[in-house]
CSV table of C-alpha atoms in Angstrom, one decimal:
chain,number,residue,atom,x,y,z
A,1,UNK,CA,-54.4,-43.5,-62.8
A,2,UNK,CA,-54.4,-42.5,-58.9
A,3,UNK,CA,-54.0,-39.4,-57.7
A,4,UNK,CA,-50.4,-39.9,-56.4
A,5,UNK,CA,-48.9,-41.2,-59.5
A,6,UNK,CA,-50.5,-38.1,-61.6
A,7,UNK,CA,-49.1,-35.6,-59.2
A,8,UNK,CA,-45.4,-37.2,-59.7
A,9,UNK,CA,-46.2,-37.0,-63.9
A,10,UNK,CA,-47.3,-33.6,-63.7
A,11,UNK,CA,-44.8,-31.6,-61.3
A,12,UNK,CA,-45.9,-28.5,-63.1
A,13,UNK,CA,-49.6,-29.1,-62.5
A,14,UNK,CA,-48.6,-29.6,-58.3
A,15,UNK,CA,-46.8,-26.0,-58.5
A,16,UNK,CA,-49.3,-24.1,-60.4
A,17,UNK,CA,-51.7,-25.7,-57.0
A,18,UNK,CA,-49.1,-25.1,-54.0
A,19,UNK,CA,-48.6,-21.0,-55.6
A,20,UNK,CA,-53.0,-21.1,-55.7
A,21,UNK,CA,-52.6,-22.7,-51.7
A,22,UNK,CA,-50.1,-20.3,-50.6
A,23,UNK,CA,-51.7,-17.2,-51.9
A,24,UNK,CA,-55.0,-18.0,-50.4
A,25,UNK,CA,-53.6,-18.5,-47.2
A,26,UNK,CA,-51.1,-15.6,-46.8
A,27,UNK,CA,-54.4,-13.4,-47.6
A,28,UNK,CA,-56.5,-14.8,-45.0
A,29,UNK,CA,-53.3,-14.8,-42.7
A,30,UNK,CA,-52.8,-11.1,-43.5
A,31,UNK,CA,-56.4,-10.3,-42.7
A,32,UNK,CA,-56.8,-12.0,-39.6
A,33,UNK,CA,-53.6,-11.1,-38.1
A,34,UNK,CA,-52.3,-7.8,-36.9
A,35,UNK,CA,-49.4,-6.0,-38.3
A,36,UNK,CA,-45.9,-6.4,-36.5
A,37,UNK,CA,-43.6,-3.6,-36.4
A,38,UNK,CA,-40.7,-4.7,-38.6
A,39,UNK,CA,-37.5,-5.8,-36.5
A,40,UNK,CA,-33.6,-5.8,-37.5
A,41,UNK,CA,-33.4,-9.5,-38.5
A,42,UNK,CA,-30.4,-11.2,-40.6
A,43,UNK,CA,-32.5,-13.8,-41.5
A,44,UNK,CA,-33.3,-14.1,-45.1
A,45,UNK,CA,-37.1,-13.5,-46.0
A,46,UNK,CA,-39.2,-16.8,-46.4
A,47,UNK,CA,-40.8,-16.5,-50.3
A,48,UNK,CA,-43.0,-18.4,-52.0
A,49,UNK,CA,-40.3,-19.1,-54.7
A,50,UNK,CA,-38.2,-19.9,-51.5
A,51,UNK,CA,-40.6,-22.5,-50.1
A,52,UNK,CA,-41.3,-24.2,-53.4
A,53,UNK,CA,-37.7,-24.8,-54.0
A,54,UNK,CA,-37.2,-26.0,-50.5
A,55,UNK,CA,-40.1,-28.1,-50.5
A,56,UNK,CA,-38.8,-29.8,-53.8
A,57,UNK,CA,-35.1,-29.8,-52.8
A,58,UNK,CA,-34.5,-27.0,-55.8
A,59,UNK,CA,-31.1,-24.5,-55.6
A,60,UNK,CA,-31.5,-21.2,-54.1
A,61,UNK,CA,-28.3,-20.5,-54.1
A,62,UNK,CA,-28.8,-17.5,-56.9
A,63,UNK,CA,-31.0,-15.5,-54.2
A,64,UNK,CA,-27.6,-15.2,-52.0
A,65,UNK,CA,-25.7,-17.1,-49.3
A,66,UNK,CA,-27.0,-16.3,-45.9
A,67,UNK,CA,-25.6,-18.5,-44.1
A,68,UNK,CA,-26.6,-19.3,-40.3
A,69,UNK,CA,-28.8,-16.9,-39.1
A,70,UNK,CA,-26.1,-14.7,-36.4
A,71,UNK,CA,-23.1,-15.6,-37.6
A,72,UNK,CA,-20.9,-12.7,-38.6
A,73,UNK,CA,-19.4,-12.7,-42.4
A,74,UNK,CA,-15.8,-13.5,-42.8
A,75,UNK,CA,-15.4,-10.0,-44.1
A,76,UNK,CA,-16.9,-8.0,-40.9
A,77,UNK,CA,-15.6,-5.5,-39.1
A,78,UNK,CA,-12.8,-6.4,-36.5
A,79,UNK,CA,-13.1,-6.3,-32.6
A,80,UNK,CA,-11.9,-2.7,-31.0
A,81,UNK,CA,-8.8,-4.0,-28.9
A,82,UNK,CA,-7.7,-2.0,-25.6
A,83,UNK,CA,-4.2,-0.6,-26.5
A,84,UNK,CA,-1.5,-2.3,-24.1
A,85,UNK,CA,-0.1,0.1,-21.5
A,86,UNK,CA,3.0,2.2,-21.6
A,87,UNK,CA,5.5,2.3,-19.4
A,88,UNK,CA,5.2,4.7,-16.1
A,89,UNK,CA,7.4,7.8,-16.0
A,90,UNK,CA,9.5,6.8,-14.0
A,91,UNK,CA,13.4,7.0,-13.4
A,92,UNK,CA,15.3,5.3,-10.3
A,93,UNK,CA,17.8,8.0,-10.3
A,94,UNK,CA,15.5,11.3,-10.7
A,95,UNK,CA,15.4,13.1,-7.4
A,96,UNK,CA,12.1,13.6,-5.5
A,97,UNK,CA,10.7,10.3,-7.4
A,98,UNK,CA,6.8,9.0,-7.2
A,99,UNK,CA,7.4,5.4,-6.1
A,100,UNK,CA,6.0,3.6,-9.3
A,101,UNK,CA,3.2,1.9,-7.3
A,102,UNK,CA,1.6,5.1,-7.0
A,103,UNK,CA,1.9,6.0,-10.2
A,104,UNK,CA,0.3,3.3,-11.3
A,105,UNK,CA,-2.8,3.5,-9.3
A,106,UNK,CA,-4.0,6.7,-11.0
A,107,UNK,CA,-3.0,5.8,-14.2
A,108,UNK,CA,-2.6,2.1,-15.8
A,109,UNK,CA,0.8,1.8,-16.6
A,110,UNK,CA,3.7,-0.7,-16.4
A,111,UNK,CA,5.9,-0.4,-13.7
A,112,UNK,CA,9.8,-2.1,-14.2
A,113,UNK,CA,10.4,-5.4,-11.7
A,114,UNK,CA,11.5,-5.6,-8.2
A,115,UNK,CA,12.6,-8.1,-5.9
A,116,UNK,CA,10.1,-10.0,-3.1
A,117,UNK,CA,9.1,-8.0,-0.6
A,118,UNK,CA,10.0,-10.7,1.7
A,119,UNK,CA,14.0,-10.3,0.9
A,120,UNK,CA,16.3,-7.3,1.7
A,121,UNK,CA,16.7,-4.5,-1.3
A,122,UNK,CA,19.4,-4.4,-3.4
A,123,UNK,CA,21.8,-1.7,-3.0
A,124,UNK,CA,21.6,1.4,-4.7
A,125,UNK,CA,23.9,2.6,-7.0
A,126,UNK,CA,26.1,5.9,-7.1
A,127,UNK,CA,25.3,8.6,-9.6
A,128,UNK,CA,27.9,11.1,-9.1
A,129,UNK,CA,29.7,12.2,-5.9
A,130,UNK,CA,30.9,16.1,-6.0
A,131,UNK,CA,32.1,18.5,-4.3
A,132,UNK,CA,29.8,21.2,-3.2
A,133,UNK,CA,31.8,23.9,-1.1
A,134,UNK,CA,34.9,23.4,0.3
A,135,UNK,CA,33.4,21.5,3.2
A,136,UNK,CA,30.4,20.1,1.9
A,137,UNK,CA,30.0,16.9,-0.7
A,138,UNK,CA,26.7,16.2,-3.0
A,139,UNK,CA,26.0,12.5,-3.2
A,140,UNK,CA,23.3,11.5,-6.1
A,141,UNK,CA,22.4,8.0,-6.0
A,142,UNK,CA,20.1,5.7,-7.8
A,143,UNK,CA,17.4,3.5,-6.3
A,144,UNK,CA,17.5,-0.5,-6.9
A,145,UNK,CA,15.1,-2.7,-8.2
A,146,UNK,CA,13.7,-3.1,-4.5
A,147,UNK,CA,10.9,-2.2,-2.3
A,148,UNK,CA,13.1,0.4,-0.3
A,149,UNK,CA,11.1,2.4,3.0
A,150,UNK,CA,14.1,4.5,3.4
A,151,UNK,CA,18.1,5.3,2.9
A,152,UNK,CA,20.7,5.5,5.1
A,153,UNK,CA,24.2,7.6,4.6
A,154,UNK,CA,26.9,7.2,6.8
A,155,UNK,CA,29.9,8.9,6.0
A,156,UNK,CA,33.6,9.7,8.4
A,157,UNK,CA,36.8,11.3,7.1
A,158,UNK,CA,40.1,9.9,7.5
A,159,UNK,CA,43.5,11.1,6.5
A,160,UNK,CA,44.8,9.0,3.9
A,161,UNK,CA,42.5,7.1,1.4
A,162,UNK,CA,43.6,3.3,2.7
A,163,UNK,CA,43.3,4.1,6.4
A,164,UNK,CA,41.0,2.9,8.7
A,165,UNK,CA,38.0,4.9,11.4
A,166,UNK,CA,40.6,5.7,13.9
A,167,UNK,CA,43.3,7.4,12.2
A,168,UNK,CA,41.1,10.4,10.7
A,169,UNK,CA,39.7,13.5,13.1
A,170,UNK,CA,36.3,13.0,11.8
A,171,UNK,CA,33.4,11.1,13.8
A,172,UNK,CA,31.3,8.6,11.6
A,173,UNK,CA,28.1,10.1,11.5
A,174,UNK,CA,24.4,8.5,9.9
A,175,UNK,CA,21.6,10.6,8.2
A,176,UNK,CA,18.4,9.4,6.8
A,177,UNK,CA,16.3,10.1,3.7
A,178,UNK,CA,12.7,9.3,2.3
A,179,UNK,CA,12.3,6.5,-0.6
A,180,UNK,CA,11.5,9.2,-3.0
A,181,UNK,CA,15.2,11.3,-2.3
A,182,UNK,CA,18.2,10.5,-4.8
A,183,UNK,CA,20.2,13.0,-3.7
A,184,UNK,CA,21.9,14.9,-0.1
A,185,UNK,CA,24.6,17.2,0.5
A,186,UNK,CA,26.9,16.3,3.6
A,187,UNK,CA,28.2,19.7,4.9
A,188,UNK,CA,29.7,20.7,8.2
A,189,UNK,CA,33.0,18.5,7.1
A,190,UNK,CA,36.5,19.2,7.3
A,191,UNK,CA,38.9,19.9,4.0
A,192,UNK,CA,41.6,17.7,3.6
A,193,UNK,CA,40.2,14.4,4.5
A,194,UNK,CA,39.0,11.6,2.6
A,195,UNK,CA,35.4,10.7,3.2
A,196,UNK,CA,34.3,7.1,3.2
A,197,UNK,CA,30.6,7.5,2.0
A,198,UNK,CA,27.5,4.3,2.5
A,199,UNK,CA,24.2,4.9,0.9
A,200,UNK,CA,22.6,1.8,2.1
A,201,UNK,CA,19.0,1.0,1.1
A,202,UNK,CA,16.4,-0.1,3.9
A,203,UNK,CA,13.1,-1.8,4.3
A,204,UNK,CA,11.6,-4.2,6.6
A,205,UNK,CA,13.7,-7.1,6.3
A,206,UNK,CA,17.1,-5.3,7.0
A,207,UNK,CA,15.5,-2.6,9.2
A,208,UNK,CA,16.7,-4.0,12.5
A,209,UNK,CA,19.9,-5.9,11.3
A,210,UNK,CA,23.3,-4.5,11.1
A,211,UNK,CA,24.9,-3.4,8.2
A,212,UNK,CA,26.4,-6.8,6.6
A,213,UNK,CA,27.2,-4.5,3.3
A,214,UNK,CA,25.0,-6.4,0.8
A,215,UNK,CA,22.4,-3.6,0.6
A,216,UNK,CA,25.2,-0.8,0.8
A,217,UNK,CA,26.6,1.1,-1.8
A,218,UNK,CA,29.9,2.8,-0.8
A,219,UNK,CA,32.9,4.9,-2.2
A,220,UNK,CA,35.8,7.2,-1.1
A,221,UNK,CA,36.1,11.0,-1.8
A,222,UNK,CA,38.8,13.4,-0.8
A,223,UNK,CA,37.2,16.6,-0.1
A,224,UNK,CA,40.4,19.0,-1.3
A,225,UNK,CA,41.0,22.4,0.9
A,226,UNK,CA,40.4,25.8,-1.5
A,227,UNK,CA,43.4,26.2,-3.3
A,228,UNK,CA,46.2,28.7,-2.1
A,229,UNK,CA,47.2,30.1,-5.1
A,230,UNK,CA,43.8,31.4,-5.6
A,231,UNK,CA,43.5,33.0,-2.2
A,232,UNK,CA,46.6,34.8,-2.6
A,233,UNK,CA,45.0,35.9,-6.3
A,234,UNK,CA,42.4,37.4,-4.2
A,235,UNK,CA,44.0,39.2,-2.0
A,236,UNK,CA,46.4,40.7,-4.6
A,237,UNK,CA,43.4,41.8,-6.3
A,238,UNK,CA,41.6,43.2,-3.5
A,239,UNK,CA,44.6,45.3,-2.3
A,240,UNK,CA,45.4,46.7,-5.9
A,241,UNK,CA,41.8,47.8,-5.9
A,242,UNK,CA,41.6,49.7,-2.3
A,243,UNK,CA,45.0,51.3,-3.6
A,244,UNK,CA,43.5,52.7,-7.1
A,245,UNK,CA,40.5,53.9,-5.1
A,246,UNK,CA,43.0,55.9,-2.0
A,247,UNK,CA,45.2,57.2,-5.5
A,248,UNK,CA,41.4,58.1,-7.1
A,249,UNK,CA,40.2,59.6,-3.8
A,250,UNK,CA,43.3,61.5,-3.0
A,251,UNK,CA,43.9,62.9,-6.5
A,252,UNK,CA,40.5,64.2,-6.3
A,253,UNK,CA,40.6,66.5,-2.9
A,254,UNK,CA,44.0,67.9,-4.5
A,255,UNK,CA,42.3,68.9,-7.7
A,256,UNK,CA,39.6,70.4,-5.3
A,257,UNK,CA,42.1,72.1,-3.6
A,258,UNK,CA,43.7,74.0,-6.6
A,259,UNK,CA,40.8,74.9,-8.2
A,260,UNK,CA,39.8,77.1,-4.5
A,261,UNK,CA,43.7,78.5,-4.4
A,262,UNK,CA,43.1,79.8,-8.0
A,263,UNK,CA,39.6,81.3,-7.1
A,264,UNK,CA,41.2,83.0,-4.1
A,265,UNK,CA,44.2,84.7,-6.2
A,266,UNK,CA,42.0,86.3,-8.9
A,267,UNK,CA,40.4,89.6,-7.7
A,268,UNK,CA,38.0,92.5,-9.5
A,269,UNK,CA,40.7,95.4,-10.5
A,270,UNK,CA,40.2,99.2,-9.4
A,271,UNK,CA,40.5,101.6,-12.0
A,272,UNK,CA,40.8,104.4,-9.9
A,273,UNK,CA,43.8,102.8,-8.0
A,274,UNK,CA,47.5,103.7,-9.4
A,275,UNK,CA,50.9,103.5,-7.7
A,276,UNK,CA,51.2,107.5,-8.0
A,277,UNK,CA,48.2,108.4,-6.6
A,278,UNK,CA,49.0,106.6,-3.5
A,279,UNK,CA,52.5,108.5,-3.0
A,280,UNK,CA,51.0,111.7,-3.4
A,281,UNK,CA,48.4,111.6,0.0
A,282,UNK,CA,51.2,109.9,1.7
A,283,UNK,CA,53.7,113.2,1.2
């Protein structure tokens, strides 16, 4: 029988000699060879069972599943994610404003949209129009979605709300403001009238054009004089209170007075002084 053919009979006899091989030569590996630091691997370690089985296309499957050497396991842990940014603190109508650009250079954040540079700003929008004194209005506006350089605020009374520039006694005047202002009193006006007020938004599209309105918010306000029923409250009040201080004042120095008249009347008696006496060196 040739060698071959006994081999293939005797599968057990071929094992028993591979396991003899394989000892012999890890011992004369391990002798000749220096010892390697051990390194962080995921690669399964390479038995003697393990290359039996291989060689002789046996299951290993009971040793565990490795799979390809690298690959994470279904079940690792997940990928840290960068949380998305929040929204800037930012509000288009809040006075003294950080333009939202700014804000989000020194701190990632997300900044709501504006129009192209390239096209003129939107206009702004009115908050609330009051009266400060009686010659003085606040105007509180909000800022559009617009790159905006600057506002403009023109503003001229007139004496009836439907009437035009020329029948009022107030000149149109024009006042300017920094992107990051929302808010201006106009003072120096006259009570009475009714103030047509512009807050126009600016930036370098419209900066040399005329006022066309389409970046110009505007409204009408009728600055009212103090009223007169008040004043003439006041002054009642502030006479009745100089006359209780002249009745206060004057009933005082006559009290002051009496008590000084009675002091003056009382005297010290003599008791050596009688009506008799004095008749008698007079005879």
């Amino acid at each position: 029988m040739p060698i071959r053919d006994f081999l293939r009979a005797c599968p057990l006899f071929l094992t028993l000699a591979l396991l003899l091989l394989s000892l012999r030569t890890e011992s004369i590996a391990g002798a000749a060879e220096p010892t390697e630091p051990a390194t962080n691997s995921t690669a399964p370690p390479t038995t003697l069972l393990r290359r039996i089985l291989v060689e002789f296309g046996g299951d290993y499957g009971d040793e565990g599943d490795y799979g390809v050497e690298g690959d994470p396991s279904p079940g690792g842990g997940a990928s840290l994610q960068t949380p998305p940014p929040l929204p800037c603190d930012y509000s288009p109508c809040r006075d003294g404003q950080v333009p939202c650009d700014e804000l989000k250079r020194e701190s990632p954040c997300l900044c709501p949209g504006v129009t192209s540079t390239s096209a003129a700003p939107e206009p702004p929008s009115f908050w609330e129009v009051s009266q400060q004194d009686p010659a003085a209005i606040r105007v509180h506006w909000c800022a559009p979605a617009s790159e905006v350089d600057r506002y403009q605020i023109s503003y001229y009374g007139r004496k009836t709300a439907g009437g035009g520039k020329g029948d009022g006694s107030d000149k149109p005047r024009t006042v300017e403001f920094g992107n990051r202002v929302r808010a201006a009193v106009l003072d120096g006006l006259e009570p009475g009238l009714t103030y047509h007020i512009c807050v126009r938004a600016v930036n370098k599209v419209n900066s040399g054009s005329a006022d066309s309105g389409a970046s110009s918010a505007c409204s009408d306000y009728e600055l009212r004089p103090p009223n007169r029923l008040y004043l003439y409250a006041g002054l009642a009040g502030g006479a009745v209170v100089l006359l209780v201080a002249a009745l206060s004042v004057l009933a005082f120095l006559r009290c002051r007075a009496n008590r000084r008249a009675s002091r003056d009347a009382m005297g010290l008696a003599n008791p050596s002084y009688s009506r008799g006496s004095v008749d008698m060196l007079s005879s």
